[in-house]
CSV table of C-alpha atoms in Angstrom, one decimal:
chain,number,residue,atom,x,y,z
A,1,UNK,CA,0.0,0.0,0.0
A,2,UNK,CA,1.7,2.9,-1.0
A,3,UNK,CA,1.9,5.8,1.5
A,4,UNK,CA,2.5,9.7,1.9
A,5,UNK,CA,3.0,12.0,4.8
A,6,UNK,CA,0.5,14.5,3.2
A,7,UNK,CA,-2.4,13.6,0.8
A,8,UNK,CA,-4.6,16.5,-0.6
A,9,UNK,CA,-8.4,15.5,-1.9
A,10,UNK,CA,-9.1,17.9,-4.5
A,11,UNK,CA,-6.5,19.5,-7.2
A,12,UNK,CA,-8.3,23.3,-7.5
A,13,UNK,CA,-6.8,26.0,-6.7
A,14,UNK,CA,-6.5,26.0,-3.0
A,15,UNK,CA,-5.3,22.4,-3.2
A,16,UNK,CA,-2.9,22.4,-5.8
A,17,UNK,CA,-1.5,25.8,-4.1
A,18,UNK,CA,-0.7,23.9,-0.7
A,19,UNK,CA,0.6,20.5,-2.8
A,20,UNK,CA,3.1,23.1,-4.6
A,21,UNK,CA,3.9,24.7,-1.3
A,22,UNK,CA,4.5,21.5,0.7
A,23,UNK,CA,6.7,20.3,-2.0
A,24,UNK,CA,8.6,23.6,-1.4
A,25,UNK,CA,9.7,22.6,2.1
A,26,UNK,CA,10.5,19.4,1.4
A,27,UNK,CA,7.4,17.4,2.0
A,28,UNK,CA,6.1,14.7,-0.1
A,29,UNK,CA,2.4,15.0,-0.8
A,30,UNK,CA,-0.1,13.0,-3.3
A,31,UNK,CA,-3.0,14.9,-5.1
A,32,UNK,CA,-6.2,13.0,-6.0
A,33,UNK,CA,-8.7,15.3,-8.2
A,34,UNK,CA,-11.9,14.2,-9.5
A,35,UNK,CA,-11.1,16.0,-13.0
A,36,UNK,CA,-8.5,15.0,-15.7
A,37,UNK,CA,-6.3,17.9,-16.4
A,38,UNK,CA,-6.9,17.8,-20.0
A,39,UNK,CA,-10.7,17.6,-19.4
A,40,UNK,CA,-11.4,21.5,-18.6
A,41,UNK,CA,-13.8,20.4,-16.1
A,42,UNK,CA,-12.2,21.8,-12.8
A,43,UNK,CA,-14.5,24.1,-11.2
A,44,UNK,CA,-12.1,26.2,-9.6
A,45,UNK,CA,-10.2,27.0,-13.0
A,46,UNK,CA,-13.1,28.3,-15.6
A,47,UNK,CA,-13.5,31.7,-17.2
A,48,UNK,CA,-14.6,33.5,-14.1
A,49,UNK,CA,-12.2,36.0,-12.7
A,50,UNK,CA,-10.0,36.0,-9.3
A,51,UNK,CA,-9.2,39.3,-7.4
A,52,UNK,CA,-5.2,38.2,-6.1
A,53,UNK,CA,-4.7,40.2,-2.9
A,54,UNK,CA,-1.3,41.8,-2.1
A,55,UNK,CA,-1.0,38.8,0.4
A,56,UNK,CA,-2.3,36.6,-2.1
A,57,UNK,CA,0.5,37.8,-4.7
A,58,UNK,CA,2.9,37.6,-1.6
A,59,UNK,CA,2.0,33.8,-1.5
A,60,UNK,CA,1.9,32.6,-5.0
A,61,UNK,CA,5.5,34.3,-5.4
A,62,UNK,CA,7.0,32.4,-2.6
A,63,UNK,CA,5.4,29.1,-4.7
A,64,UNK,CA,7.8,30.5,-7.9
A,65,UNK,CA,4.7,31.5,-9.9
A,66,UNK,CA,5.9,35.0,-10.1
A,67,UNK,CA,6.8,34.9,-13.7
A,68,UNK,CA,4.0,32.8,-14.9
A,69,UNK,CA,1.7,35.3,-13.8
A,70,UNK,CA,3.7,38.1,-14.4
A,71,UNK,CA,2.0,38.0,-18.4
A,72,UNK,CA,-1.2,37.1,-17.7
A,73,UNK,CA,-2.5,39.0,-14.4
A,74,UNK,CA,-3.4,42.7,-14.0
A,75,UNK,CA,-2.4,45.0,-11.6
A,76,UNK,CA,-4.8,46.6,-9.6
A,77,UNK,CA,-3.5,50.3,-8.6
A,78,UNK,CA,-7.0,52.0,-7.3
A,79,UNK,CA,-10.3,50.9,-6.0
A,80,UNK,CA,-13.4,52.5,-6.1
A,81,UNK,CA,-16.5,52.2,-4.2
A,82,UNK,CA,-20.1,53.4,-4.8
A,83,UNK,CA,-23.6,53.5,-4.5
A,84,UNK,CA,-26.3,53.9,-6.6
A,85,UNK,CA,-28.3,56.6,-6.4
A,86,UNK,CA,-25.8,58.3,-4.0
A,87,UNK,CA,-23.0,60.9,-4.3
A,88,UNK,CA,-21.3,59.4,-1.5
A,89,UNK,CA,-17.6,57.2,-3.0
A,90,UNK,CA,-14.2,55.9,-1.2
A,91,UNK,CA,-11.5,55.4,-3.5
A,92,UNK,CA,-7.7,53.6,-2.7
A,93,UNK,CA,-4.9,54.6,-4.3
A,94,UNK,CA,-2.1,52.2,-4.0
A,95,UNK,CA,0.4,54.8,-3.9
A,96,UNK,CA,-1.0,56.6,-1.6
A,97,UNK,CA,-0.7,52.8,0.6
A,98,UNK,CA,3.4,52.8,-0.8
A,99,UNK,CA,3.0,49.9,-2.8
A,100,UNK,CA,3.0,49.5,-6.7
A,101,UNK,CA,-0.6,47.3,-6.9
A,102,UNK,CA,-3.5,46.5,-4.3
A,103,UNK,CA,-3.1,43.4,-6.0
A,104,UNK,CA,-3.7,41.9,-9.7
A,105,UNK,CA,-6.7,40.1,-11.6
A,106,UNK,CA,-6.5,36.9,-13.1
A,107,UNK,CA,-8.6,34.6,-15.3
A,108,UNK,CA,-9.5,31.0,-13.2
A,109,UNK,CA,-8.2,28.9,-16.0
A,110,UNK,CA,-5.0,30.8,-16.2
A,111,UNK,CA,-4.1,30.3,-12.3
A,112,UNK,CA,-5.0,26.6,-13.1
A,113,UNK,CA,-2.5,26.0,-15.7
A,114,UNK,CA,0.3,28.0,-13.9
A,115,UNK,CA,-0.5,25.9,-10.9
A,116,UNK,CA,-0.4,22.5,-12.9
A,117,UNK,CA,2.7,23.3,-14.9
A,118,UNK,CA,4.2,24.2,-11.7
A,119,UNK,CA,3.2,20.6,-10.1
A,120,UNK,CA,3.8,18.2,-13.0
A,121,UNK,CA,7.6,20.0,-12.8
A,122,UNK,CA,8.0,18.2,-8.8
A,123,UNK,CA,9.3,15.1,-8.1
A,124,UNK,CA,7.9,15.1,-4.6
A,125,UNK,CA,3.9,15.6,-5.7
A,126,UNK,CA,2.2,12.7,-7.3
A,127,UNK,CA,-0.9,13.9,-8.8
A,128,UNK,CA,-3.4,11.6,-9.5
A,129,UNK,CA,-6.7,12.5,-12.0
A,130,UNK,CA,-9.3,11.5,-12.4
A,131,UNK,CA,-9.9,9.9,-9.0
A,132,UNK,CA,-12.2,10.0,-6.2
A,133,UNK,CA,-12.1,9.5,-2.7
A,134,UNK,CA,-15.0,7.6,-1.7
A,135,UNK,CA,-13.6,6.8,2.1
A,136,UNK,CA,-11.2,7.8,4.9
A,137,UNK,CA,-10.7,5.3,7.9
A,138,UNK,CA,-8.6,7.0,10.5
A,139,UNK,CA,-6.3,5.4,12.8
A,140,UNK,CA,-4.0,6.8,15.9
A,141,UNK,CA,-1.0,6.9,13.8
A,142,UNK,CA,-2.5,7.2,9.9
A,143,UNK,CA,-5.4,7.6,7.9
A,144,UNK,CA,-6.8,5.4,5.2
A,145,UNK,CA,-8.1,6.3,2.0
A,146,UNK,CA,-9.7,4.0,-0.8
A,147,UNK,CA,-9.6,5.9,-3.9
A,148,UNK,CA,-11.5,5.1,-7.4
A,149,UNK,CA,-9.2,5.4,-10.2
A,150,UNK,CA,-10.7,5.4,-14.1
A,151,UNK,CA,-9.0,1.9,-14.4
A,152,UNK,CA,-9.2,0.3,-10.9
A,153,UNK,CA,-9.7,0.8,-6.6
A,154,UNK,CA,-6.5,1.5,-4.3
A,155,UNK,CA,-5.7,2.5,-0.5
A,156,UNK,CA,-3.2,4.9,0.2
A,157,UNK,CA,-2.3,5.7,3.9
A,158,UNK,CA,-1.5,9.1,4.7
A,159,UNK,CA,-0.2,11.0,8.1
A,160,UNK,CA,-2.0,13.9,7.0
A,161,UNK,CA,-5.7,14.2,4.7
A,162,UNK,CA,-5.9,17.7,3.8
A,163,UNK,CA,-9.7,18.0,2.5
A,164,UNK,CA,-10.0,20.7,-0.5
A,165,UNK,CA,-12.4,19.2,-2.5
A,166,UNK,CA,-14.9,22.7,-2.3
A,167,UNK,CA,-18.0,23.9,-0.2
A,168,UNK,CA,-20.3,20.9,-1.1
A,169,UNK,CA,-17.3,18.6,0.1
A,170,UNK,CA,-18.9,15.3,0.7
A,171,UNK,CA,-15.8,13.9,2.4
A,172,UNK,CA,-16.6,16.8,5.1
A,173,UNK,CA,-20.3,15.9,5.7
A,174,UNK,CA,-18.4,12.5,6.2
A,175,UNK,CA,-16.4,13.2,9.1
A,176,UNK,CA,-19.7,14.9,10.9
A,177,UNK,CA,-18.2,18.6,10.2
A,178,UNK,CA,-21.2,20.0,10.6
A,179,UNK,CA,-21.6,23.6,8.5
A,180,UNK,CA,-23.5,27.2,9.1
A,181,UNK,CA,-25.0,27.9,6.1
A,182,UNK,CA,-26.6,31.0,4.9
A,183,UNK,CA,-28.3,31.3,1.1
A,184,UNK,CA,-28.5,34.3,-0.5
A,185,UNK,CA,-31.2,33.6,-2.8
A,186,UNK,CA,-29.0,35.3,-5.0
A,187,UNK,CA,-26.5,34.2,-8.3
A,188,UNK,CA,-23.3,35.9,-9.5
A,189,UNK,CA,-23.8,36.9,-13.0
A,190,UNK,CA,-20.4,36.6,-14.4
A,191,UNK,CA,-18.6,37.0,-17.8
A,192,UNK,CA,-15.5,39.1,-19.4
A,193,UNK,CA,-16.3,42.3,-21.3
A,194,UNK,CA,-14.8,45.2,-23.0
A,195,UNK,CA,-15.6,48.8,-22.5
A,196,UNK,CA,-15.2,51.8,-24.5
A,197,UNK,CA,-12.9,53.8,-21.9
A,198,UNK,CA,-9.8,52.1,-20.6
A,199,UNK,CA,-10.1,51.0,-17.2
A,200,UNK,CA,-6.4,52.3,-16.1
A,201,UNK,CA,-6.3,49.2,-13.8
A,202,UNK,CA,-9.0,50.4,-11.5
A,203,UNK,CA,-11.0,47.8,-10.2
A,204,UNK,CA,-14.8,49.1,-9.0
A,205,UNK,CA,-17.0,48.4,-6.7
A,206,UNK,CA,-20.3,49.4,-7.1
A,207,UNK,CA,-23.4,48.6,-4.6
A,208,UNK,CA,-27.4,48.7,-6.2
A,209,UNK,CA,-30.1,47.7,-4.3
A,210,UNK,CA,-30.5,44.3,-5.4
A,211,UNK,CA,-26.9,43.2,-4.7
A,212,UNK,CA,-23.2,44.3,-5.9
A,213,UNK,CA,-21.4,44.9,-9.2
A,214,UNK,CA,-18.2,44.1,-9.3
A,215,UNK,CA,-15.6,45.2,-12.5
A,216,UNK,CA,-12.2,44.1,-12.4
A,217,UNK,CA,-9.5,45.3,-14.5
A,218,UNK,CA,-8.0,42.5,-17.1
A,219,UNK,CA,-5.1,42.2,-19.9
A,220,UNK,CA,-5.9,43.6,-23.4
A,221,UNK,CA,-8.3,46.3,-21.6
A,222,UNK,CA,-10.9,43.5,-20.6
A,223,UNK,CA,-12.5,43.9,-17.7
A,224,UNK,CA,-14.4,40.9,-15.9
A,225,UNK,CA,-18.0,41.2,-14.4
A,226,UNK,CA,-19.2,39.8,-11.2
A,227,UNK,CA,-22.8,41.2,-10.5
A,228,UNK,CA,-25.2,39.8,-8.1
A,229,UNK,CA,-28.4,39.5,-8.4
A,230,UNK,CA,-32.0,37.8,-7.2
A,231,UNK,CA,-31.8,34.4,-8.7
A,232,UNK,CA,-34.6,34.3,-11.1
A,233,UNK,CA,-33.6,37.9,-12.2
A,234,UNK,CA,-29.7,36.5,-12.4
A,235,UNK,CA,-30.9,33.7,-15.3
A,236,UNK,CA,-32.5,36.2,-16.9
A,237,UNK,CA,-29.8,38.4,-17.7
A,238,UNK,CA,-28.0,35.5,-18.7
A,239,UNK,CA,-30.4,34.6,-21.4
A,240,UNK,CA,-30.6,38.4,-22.5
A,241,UNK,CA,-29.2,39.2,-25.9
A,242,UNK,CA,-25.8,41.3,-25.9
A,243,UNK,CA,-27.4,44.4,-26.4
A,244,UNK,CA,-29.7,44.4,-24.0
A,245,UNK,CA,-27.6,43.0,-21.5
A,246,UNK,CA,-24.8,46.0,-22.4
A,247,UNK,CA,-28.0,48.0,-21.5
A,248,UNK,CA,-28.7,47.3,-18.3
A,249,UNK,CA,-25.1,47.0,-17.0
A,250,UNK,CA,-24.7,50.8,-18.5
A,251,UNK,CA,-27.9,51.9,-16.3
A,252,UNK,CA,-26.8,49.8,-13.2
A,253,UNK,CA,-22.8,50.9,-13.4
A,254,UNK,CA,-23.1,53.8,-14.7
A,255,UNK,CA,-20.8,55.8,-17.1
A,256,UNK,CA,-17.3,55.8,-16.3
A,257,UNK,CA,-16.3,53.7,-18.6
A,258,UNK,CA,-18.2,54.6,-21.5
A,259,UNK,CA,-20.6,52.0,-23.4
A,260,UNK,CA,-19.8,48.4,-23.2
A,261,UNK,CA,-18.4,47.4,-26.4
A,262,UNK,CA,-18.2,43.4,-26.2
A,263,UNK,CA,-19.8,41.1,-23.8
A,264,UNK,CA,-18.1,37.4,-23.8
A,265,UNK,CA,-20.1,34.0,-22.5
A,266,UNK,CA,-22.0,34.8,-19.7
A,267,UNK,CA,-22.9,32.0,-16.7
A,268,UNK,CA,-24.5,32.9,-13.0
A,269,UNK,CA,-23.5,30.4,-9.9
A,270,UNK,CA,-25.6,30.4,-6.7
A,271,UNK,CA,-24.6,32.7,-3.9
A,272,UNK,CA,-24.0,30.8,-0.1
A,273,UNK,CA,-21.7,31.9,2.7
A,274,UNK,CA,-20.4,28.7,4.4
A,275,UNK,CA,-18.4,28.2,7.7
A,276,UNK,CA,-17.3,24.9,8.5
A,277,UNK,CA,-17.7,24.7,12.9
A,278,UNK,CA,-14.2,23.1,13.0
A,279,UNK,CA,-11.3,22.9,10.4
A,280,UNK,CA,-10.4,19.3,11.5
A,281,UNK,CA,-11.3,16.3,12.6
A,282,UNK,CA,-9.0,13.4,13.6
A,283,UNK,CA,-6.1,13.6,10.7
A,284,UNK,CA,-8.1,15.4,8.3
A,285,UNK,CA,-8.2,19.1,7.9
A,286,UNK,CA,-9.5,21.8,5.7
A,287,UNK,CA,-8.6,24.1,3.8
A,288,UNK,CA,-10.8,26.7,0.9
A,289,UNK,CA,-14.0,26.4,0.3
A,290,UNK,CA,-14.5,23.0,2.2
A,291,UNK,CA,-13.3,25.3,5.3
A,292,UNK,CA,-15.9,28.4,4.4
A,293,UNK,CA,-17.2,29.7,1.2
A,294,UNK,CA,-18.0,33.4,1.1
A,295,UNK,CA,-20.1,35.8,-1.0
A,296,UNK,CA,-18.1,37.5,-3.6
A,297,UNK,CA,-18.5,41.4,-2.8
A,298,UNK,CA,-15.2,41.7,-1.4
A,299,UNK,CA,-13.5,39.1,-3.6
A,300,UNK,CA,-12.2,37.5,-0.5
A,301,UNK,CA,-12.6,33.8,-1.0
A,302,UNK,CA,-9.5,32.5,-2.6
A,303,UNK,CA,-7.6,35.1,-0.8
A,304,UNK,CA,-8.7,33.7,2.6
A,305,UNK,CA,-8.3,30.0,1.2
A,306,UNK,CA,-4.2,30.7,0.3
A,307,UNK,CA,-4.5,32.2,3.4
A,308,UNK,CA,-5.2,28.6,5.1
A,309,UNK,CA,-2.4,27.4,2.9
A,310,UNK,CA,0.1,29.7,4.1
A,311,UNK,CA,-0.9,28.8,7.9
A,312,UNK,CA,-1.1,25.1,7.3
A,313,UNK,CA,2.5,25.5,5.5
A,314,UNK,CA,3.9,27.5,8.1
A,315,UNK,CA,3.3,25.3,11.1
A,316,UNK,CA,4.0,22.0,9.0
A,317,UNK,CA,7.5,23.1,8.4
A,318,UNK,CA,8.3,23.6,12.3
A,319,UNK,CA,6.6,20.0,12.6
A,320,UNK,CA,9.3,19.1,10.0
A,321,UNK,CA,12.4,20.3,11.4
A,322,UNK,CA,11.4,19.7,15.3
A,323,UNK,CA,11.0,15.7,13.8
A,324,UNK,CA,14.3,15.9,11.5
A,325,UNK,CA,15.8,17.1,15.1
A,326,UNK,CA,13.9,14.0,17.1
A,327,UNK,CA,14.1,11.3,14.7
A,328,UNK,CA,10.6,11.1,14.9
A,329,UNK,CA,8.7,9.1,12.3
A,330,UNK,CA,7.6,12.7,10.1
A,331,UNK,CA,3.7,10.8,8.8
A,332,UNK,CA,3.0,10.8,11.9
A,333,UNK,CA,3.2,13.9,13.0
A,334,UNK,CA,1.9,15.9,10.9
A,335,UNK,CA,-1.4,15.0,11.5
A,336,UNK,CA,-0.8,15.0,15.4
A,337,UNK,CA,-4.2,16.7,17.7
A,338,UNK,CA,-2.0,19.3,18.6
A,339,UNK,CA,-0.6,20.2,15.4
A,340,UNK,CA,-4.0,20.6,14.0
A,341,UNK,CA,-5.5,22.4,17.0
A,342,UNK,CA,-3.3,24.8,16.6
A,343,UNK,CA,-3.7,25.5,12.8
A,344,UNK,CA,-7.2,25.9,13.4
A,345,UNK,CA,-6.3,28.7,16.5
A,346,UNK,CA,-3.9,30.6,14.2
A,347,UNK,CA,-7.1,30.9,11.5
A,348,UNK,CA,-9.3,31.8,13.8
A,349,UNK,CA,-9.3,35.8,14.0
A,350,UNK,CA,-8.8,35.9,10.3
A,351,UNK,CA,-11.8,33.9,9.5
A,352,UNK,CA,-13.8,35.5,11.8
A,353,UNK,CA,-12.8,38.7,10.4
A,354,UNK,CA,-14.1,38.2,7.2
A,355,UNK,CA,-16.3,36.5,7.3
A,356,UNK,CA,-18.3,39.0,9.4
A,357,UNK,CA,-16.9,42.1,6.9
A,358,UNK,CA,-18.2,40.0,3.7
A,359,UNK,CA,-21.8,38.8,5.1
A,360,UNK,CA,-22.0,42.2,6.9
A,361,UNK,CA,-21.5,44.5,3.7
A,362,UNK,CA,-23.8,42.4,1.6
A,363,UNK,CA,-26.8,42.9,3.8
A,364,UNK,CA,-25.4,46.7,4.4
A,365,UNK,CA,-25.3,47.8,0.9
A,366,UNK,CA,-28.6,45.7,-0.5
A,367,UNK,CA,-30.9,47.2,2.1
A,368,UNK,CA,-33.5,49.7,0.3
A,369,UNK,CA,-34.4,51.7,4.1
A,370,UNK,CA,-33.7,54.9,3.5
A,371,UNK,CA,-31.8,55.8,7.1
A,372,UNK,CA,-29.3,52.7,6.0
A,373,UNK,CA,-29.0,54.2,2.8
A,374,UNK,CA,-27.9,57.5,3.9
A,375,UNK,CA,-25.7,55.9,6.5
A,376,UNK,CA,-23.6,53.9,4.3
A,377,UNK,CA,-23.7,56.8,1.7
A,378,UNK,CA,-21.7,59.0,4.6
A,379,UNK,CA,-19.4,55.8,5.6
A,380,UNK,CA,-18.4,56.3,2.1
A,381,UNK,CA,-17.8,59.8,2.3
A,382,UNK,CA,-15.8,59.1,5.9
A,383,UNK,CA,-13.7,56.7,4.5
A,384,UNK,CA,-12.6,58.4,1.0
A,385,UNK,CA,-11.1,61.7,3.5
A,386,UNK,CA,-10.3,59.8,7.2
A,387,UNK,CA,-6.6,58.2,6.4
A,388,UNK,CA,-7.3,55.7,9.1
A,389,UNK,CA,-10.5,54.5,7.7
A,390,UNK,CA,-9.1,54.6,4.5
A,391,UNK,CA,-5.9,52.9,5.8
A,392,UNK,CA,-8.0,49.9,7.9
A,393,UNK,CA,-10.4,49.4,4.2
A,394,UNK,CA,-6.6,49.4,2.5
A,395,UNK,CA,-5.6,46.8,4.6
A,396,UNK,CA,-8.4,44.3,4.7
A,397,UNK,CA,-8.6,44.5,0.8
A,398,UNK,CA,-4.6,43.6,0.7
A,399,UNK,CA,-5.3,40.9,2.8
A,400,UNK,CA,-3.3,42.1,5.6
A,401,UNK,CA,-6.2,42.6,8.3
A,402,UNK,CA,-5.6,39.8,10.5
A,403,UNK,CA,-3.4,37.5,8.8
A,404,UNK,CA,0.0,36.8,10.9
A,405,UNK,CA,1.3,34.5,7.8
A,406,UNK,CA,5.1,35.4,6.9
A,407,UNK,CA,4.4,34.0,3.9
A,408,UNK,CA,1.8,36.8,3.3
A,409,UNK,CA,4.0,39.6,3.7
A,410,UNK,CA,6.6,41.9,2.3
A,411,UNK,CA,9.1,40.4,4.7
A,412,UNK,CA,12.0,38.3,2.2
C-alpha cells in the first residue's frame, strides 16, 4: 500500500497551491482530483475572474509562480466604491498605501494552468486524475483512503488528509463537520467584457439595491464582471441578448467607462456563505472552500483560502524540522491533535474577520431603508477623507487585516 505524509483531496486552486507549497519545504504530498487535467472540467479554473490580494500575490511568489503570472494578471492600482443613487464614493490609491498594486486580476483557467505546470515540474507531488475519494478510515497513527481510479480501486495511507475538495465537500459531511450555512437567494452573473474607456487598472466596486457589481480590470483592456443578483432575475440576464444585457449593466454601473463594447459568455452560480464549525477532525483538515465559502462582494474567497495554505504550510515546516531534530517518524506527525489544533487557532481571527466584513457589507449595501441608505452613503464619504478608515479598508482588501502569515508579507 503505498503511502505519503500529506495527501490533498481535491487539485483546485487552494489544493494544488498547498501541494506546490508543501513540495517547497520538502514534504512529499499525493494529489487526487476528481477531474482530468486535460478535461477543462475543474471548477475552480473556468473563465470566471480572481481578485489576487497583495498577500495573495505575496503567497503565489513564494510558490515561484511569479513569472507565470507576471504575463497574464493585472495589476490593480486603485479601488473604487459606490452607491447607486448616492454621491457618496471611497477610493484607494495604492500609492498613496506605498505599494505599486493593491493586488492583480487573473482569469480562473490561467491560475490553473500555472499551478499545474508548476506541479507536473515536482518530483515530490504525485498527482493523481481523475480519482475520487470515496472513504477515509482513521487510525492513531494514519489515515486510510480507498480511492477510485478510471482503471481500478487503491488504499493509500496518509499521516495527513488535507480536505479541498470545495463547499459541497462530501468527504466533510463524512467526518460529521457539521456547516452554518446561509443562502443568499441570489446568483453571481459573471462574464469578461470590453468597454469603450480604458479601465487604467482600477477595479470598482459598485453597490445597487439588489446586490453588488463588481468590474475588475484584465489584460488587453478587458474587464471581468461579477454582478449579483435575485436568482430568477440573475438567469435572466443570462439569457438576455448582448445588447440588451450592455444596457442594463450601462444603467446599473453607470458611465465611467463609456458603453460596453463586447460582452463574452455569460454564466450565474448560486450565492452561499459557508463556515465549516471546526477545520479538523481526527487527521483530516480543511482548507478553501470545504473550510468556508464566502459571498463575492469583497473578492475575499481564494484570498482567505491561500490564506489557510500559508498557515497550514507554516506550522508544517516547524513540525518538520522539530521531527528531523527528534528522529521522529515525520507521517506521523503531521497529523498529530496538537498540530491541527493549533492550525485551526492561528485561522481563527482571520476567518472571523471576514467572514463577518463580507456577510456584513452584503446585507449593508442591499438594504433599500432609506436611514441605512444615507448611513452607508456617509461611511463612504468618511472613508474616502479619514486616512485611518481609508488605511484599515486598505488593509483588509490587501489581505493584511488579520493575517500573521510570513508567507503573506513583504518580509523576504
Amino acid at each position: 500500500m503505498k503511502q505519503y505524509p500529506v495527501v490533498i483531496i481535491g487539485g483546485g486552486m487552494a489544493g494544488a497551491s498547498l501541494a506546490l507549497s508543501l513540495a517547497n519545504i520538502g514534504i512529499e504530498n499525493a494529489v487526487f482530483e476528481a477531474f482530468a487535467p486535460e478535461s477543462n472540467a475543474q471548477p475552480g479554473f473556468d473563465d470566471r475572474t480572481v481578485a489576487l490580494s497583495a498577500a495573495s500575490l505575496n503567497i503565489l511568489k513564494r510558490l515561484g509562480l511569479e513569472k507565470d503570472l507576471y504575463s497574464v494578471a493585472a495589476p490593480i492600482k486603485n479601488i473604487h466604491v459606490s452607491d447607486q443613487g448616492h454621491c457618496g464614493f471611497a477610493r484607494i490609491d495604492a500609492s498613496e498605501c506605498g505599494v505599486p498594486a493593491l493586488g492583480a486580476v487573473i482569469e480562473n483557467w490561467q491560475l490553473g494552468q500555472a499551478l499545474n505546470q508548476a506541479i507536473s515540474k515536482q518530483s515530490l507531488i504525485d498527482y493523481y486524475a481523475p480519482a475520487k475519494v470515496v472513504d477515509i478510515e482513521q487510525a492513531e497513527q494514519y489515515a486510510t483512503l480507498r480511492i477510485e481510479l478510471s482503471n481500478a480501486t487503491q488504499e493509500v495511507k496518509a499521516g495527513l488528509v488535507v480536505l479541498a475538495d470545495g463547499a459541497r465537500s462530501p468527504l466533510r459531511q463524512q467526518l460529521h463537520i457539521d456547516a452554518q450555512v446561509n443562502d443568499f437567494r441570489k446568483s453571481a452573473v459573471v462574464c469578461n467584457l470590453t468597454t469603450q474607456l480604458p479601465h487604467q487598472h482600477c477595479a470598482y466596486e459598485r453597490f445597487t439595491q439588489d446586490g453588488p457589481l463588481a468590474l475588475l480590470p484584465l489584460t488587453k483592456n478587458r474587464m471581468g464582471l461579477v454582478w449579483s443578483k435575485p436568482t430568477k432575475e440573475a438567469q435572466l440576464l443570462v439569457e438576455l441578448d448582448e445588447a440588451k444585457f450592455s444596457k442594463q449593466l450601462e444603467e446599473a454601473f453607470g458611465a465611467r467607462l463609456g458603453k460596453i463594447t463586447k460582452v463574452g459568455s455569460r454564466k450565474s452560480f448560486p450565492l452561499i456563505q459557508l463556515k465549516a464549525e471546526s477545520l479538523f477532525r481526527g487527521r483530516c483538515v480543511l482548507i478553501g472552500n470545504a473550510a468556508q465559502s464566502l459571498h463575492p462582494i469583497a473578492g475575499q474567497g481564494f484570498n482567505l483560502g491561500l490564506r489557510d495554505v500559508a498557515a497550514l504550510t507554516e506550522i508544517l515546516t516547524s513540525v518538520k524540522e522539530v521531527a528531523e531534530d527528534s528522529g521522529q517518524p515525520l507521517a506521523q506527525q503531521l497529523g498529530d491533535y496538537q498540530v491541527l489544533r493549533q492550525y485551526q487557532e492561528s485561522r481563527q481571527a482571520d476567518r472571523e474577520q471576514t467572514l463577518w466584513v463580507t456577510e456584513s457589507l452584503a446585507r449593508l449595501f442591499s438594504n433599500p431603508w432609506l436611514p441605512l441608505s444615507v448611513s452607508r452613503n456617509m461611511l463612504l464619504k468618511t472613508m474616502d477623507v479619514a486616512p485611518v478608515a481609508k488605511g484599515v479598508f486598505a488593509s483588509q482588501a490587501m489581505g493584511f487585516g488579520f493575517n500573521n502569515s510570513r508567507m503573506a508579507s513583504h518580509e523576504e
